[in-house]
mmCIF file of C-alpha atoms in Angstrom:
data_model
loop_
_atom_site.group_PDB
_atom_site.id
_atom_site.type_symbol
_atom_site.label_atom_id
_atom_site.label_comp_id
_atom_site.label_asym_id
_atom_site.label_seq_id
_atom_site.Cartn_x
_atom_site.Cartn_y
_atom_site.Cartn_z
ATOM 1 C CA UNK H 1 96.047 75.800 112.607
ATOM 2 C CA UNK H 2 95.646 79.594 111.420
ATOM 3 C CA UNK H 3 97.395 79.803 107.845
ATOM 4 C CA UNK H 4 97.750 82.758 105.770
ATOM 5 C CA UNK H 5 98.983 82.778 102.698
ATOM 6 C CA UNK H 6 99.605 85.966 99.953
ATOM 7 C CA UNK H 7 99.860 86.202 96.641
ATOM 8 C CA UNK H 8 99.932 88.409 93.706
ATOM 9 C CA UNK H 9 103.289 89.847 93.975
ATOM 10 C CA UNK H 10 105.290 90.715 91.253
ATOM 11 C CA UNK H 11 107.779 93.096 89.798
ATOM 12 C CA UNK H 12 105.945 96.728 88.175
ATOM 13 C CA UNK H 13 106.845 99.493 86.535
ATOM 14 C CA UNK H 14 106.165 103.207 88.622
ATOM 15 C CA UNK H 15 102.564 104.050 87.874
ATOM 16 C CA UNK H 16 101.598 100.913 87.659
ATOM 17 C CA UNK H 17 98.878 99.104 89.755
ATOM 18 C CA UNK H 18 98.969 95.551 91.258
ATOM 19 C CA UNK H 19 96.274 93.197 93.228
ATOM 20 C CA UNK H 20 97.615 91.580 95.872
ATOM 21 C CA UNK H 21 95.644 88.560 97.404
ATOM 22 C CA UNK H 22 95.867 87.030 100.782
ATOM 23 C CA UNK H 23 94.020 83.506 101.615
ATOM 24 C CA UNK H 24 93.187 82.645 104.786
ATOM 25 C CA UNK H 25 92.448 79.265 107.080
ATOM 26 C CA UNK H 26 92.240 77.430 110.370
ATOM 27 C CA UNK H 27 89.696 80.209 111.604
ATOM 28 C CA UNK H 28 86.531 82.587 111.811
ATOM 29 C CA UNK H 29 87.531 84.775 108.934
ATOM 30 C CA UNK H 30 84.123 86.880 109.194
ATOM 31 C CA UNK H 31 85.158 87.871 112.832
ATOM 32 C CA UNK H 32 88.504 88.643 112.743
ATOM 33 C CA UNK H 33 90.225 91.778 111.747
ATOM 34 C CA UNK H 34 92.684 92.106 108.661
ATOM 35 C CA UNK H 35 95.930 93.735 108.571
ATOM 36 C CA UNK H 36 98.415 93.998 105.259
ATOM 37 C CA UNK H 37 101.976 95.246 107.042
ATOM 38 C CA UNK H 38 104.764 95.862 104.321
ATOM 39 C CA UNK H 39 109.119 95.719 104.871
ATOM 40 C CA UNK H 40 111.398 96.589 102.152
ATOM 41 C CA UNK H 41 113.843 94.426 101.333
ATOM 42 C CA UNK H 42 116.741 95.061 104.524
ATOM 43 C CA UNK H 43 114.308 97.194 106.404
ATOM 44 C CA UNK H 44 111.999 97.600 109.184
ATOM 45 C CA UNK H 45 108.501 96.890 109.394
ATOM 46 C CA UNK H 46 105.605 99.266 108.366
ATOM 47 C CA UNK H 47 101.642 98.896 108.752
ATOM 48 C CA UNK H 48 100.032 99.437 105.909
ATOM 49 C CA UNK H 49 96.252 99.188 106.387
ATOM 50 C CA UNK H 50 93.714 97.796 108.437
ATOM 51 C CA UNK H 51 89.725 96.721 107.755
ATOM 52 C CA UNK H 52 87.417 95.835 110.093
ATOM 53 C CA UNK H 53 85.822 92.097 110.178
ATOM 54 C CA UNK H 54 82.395 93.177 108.109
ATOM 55 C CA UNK H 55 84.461 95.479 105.866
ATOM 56 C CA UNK H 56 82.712 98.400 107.476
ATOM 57 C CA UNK H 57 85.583 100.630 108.185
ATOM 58 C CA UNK H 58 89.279 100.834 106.748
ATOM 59 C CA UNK H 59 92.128 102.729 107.591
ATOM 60 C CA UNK H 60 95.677 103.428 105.844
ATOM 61 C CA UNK H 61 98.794 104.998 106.772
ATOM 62 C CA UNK H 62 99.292 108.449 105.409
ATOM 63 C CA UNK H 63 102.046 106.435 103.232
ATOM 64 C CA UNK H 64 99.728 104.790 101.123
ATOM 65 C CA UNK H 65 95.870 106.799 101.775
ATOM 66 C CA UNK H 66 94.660 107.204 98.243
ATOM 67 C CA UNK H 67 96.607 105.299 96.550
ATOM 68 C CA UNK H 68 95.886 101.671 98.012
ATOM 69 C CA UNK H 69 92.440 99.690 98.893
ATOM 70 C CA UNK H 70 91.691 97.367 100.945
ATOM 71 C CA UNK H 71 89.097 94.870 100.897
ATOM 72 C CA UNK H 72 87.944 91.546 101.714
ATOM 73 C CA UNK H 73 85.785 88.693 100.673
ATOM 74 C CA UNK H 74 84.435 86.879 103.882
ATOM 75 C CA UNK H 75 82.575 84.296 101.808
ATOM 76 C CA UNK H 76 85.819 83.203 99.781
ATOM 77 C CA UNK H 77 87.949 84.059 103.544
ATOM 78 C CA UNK H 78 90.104 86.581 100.999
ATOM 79 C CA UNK H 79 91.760 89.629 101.856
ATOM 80 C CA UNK H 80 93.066 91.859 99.381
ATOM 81 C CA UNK H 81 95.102 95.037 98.379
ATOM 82 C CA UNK H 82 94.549 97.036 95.514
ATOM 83 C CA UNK H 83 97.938 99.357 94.635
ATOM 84 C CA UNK H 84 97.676 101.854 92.230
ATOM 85 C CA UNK H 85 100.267 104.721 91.225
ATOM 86 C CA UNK H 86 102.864 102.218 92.696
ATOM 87 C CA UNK H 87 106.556 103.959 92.819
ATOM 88 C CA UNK H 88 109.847 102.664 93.598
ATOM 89 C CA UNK H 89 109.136 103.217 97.778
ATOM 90 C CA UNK H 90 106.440 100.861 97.418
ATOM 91 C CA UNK H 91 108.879 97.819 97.154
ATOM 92 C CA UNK H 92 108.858 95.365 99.959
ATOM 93 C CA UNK H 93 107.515 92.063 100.925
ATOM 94 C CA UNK H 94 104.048 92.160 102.025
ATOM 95 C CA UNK H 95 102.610 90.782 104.572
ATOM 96 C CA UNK H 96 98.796 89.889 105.658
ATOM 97 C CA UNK H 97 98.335 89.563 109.429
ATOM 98 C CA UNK H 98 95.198 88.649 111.833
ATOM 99 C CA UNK H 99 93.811 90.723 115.039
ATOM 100 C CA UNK H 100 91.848 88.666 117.178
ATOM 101 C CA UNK H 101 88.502 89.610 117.716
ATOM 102 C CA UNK H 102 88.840 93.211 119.931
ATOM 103 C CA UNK H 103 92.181 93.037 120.100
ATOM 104 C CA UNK H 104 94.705 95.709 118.636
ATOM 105 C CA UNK H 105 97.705 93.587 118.015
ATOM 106 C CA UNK H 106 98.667 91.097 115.186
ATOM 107 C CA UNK H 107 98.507 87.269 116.244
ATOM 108 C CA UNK H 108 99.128 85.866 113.056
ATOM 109 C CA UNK H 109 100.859 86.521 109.835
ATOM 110 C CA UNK H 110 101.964 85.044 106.493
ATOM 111 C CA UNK H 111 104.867 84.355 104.827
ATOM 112 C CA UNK H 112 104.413 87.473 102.612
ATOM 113 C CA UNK H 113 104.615 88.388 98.804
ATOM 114 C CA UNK H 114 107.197 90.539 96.918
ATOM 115 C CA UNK H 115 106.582 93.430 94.927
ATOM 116 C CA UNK H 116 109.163 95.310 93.200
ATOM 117 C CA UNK H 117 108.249 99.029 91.665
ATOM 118 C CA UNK H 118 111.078 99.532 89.045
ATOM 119 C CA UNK H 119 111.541 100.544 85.613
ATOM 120 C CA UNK Z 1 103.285 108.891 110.955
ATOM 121 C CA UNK Z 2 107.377 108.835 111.643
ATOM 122 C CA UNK Z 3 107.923 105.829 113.174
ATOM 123 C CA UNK Z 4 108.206 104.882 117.015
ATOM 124 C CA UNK Z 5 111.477 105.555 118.191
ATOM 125 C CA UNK Z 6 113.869 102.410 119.069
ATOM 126 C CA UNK Z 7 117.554 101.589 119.606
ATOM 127 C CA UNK Z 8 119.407 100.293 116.796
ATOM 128 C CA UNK Z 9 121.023 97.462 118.513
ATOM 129 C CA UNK Z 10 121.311 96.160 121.434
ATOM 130 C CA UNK Z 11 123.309 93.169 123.029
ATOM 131 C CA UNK Z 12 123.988 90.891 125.479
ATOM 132 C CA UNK Z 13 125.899 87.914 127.018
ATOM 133 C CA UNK Z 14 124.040 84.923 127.638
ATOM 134 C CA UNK Z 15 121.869 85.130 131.444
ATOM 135 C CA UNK Z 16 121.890 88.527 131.041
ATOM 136 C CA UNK Z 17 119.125 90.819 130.860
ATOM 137 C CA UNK Z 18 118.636 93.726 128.206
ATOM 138 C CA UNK Z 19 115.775 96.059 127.232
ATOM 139 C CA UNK Z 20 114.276 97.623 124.878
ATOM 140 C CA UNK Z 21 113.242 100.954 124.526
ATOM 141 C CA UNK Z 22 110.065 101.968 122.608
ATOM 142 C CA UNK Z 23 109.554 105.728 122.158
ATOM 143 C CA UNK Z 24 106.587 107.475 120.795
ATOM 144 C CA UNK Z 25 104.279 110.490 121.566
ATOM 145 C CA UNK Z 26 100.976 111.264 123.317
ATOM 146 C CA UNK Z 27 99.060 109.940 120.190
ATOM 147 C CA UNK Z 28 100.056 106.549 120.212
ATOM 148 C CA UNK Z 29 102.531 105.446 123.090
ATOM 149 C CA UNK Z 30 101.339 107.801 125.636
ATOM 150 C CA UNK Z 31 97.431 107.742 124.767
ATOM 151 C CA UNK Z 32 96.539 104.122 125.162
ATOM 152 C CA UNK Z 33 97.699 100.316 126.461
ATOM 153 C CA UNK Z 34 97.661 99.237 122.889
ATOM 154 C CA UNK Z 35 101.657 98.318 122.531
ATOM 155 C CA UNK Z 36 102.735 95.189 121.205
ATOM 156 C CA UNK Z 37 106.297 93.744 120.543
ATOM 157 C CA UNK Z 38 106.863 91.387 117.793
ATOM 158 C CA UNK Z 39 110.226 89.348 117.361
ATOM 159 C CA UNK Z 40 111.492 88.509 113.519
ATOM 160 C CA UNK Z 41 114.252 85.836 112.841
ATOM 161 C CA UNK Z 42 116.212 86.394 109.151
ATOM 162 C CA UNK Z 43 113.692 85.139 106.596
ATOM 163 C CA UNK Z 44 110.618 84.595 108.924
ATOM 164 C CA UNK Z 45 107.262 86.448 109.797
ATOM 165 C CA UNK Z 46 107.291 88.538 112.740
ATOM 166 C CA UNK Z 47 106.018 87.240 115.752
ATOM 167 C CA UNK Z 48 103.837 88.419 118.526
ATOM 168 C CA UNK Z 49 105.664 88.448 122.051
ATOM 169 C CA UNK Z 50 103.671 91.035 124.042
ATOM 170 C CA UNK Z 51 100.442 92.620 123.633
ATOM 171 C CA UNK Z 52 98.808 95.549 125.359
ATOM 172 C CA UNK Z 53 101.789 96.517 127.398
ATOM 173 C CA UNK Z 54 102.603 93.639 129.492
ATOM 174 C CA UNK Z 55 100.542 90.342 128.417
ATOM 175 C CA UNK Z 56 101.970 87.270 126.716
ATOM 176 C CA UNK Z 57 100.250 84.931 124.208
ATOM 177 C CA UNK Z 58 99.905 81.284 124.965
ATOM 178 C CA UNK Z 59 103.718 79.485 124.196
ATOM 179 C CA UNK Z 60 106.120 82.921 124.380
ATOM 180 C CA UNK Z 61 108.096 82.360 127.429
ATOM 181 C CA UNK Z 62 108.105 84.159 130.679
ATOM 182 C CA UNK Z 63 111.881 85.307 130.017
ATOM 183 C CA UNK Z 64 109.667 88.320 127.779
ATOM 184 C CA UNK Z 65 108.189 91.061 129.744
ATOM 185 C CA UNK Z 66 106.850 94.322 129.066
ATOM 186 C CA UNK Z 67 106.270 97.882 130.417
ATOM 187 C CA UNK Z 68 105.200 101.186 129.664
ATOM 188 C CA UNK Z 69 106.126 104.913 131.204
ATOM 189 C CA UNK Z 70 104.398 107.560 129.909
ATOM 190 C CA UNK Z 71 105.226 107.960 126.009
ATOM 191 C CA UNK Z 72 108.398 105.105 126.648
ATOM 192 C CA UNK Z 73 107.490 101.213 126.677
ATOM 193 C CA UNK Z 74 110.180 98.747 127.813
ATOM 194 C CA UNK Z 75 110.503 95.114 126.262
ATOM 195 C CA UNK Z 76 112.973 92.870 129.014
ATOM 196 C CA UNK Z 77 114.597 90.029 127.966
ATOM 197 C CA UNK Z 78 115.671 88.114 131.175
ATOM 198 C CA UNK Z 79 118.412 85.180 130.647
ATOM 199 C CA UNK Z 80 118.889 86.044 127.473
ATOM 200 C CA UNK Z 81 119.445 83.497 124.944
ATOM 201 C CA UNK Z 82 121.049 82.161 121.708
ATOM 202 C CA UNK Z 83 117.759 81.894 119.958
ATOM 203 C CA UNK Z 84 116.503 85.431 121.438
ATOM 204 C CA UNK Z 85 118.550 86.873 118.640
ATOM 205 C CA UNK Z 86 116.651 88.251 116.352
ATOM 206 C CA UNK Z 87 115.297 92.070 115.579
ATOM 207 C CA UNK Z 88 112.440 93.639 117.988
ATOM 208 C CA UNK Z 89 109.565 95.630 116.865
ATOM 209 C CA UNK Z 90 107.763 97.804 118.759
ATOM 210 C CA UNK Z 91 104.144 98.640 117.521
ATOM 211 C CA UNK Z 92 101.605 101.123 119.280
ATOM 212 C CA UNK Z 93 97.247 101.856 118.148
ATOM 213 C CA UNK Z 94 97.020 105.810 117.589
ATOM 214 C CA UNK Z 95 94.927 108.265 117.836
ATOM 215 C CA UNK Z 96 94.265 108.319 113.662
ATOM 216 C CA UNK Z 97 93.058 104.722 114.393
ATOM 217 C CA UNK Z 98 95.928 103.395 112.796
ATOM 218 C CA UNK Z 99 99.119 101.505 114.013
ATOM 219 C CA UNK Z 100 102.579 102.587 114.014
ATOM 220 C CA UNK Z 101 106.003 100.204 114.232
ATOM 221 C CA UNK Z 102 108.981 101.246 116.132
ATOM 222 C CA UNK Z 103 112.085 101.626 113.730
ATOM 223 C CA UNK Z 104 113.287 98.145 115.333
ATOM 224 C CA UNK Z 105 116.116 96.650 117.008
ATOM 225 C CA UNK Z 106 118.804 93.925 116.537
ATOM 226 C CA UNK Z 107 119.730 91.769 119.548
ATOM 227 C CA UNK Z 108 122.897 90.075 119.710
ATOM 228 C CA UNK Z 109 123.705 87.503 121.931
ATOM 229 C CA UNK Z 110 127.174 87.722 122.539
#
């Protein structure tokens, strides 16, 4: 069984930075594509970033490019999401998610972690 | 990046059928069979229904269909359901390599 699970989320002032950290089980985390998708609290969904399965390429939505990182540990099958210059639009529940290998959509996902940008 | 374009709400009486309409441009929507629906229940994960246009994972019933018209895909719902309400999101690969949502949709079963 595929399990995902995130931490790291907690409440920040704006300007502050963050590391969230996303676990991951029950498959080939080396091959498989990684995905944090963010929705504030009430609201829809948003992707945030992507990175590829040897960490060779990333990509972000305009949103968050420059301010966020993504990155991954395949020996520790970690995922995770550096946040810097975080601001009050940046609060939502955050989600990691999985593409199977070559595929575009999002198969599986975790419960998600909180972080709140507030003074 | 504005997100794809979707009805707020949408319901239904049980048997019925409803869709879903998915709206984008020629950089996502339009450009490639990369769209992918995921349903949410209050408090849950999304979770994948349809993939590339018109495919279904393993376990998602055949009561979920999809379609795609030019920049417009189509989610049906056929014999609609208690447990098929939930909110819809629509989700489309672009042409900055990235991914877009739809804005989403509630279902009601009436």
């Amino acid at each position: 069984e595929v399990q995902l699970v995130e931490s790291g989320g907690d409440l920040v002032r704006p300007g502050g930075s963050l590391r969230l950290a996303c676990e991951v089980s029950g498959l080939t985390f080396s091959r498989t594509w990684m995905h944090w998708v963010r929705q504030p609290p009430g609201k829809g969904l948003e992707w945030v970033s992507r990175i590829d399965s040897d960490a060779w390429s990333s990509t972000y939505a305009d949103s968050v490019k420059g301010r966020f990182t993504i990155s991954r540990d395949n020996a520790k099958n970690m995922l995770y999401l550096q946040m810097t210059s975080l601001r009050p639009d940046d609060t939502a529940l955050y989600y990691c998610a999985t593409s199977p290998s070559g595929e575009v959509y999002l198969d599986s996902w975790g419960r998600g972690t909180l972080v709140t940008v507030s003074s | 990046q504005s997100a794809l374009t979707q009805p707020a709400s949408v319901s239904g009486s049980p048997g019925q059928s409803i869709t879903i309409s998915c709206t984008g441009t020629n950089n996502d929507v339009g450009k490639y069979n990369y769209v992918s629906w995921y349903q949410q229940h209050p408090g849950n994960a999304p979770k994948v229904i349809i993939y590339d246009v018109n495919n279904r994972p393993s376990g998602v019933s055949n009561r979920f269909s999809g379609s795609k018209s030019g920049n417009t895909a189509t989610l049906t719902i056929s014999g609609l359901q208690a447990e098929d309400e939930a909110d819809y999101y629509c989700n489309s690969y672009t042409t900055s390599s990235t991914r877009l949502f739809g804005s989403g949709t509630k279902v009601t079963v009436l």
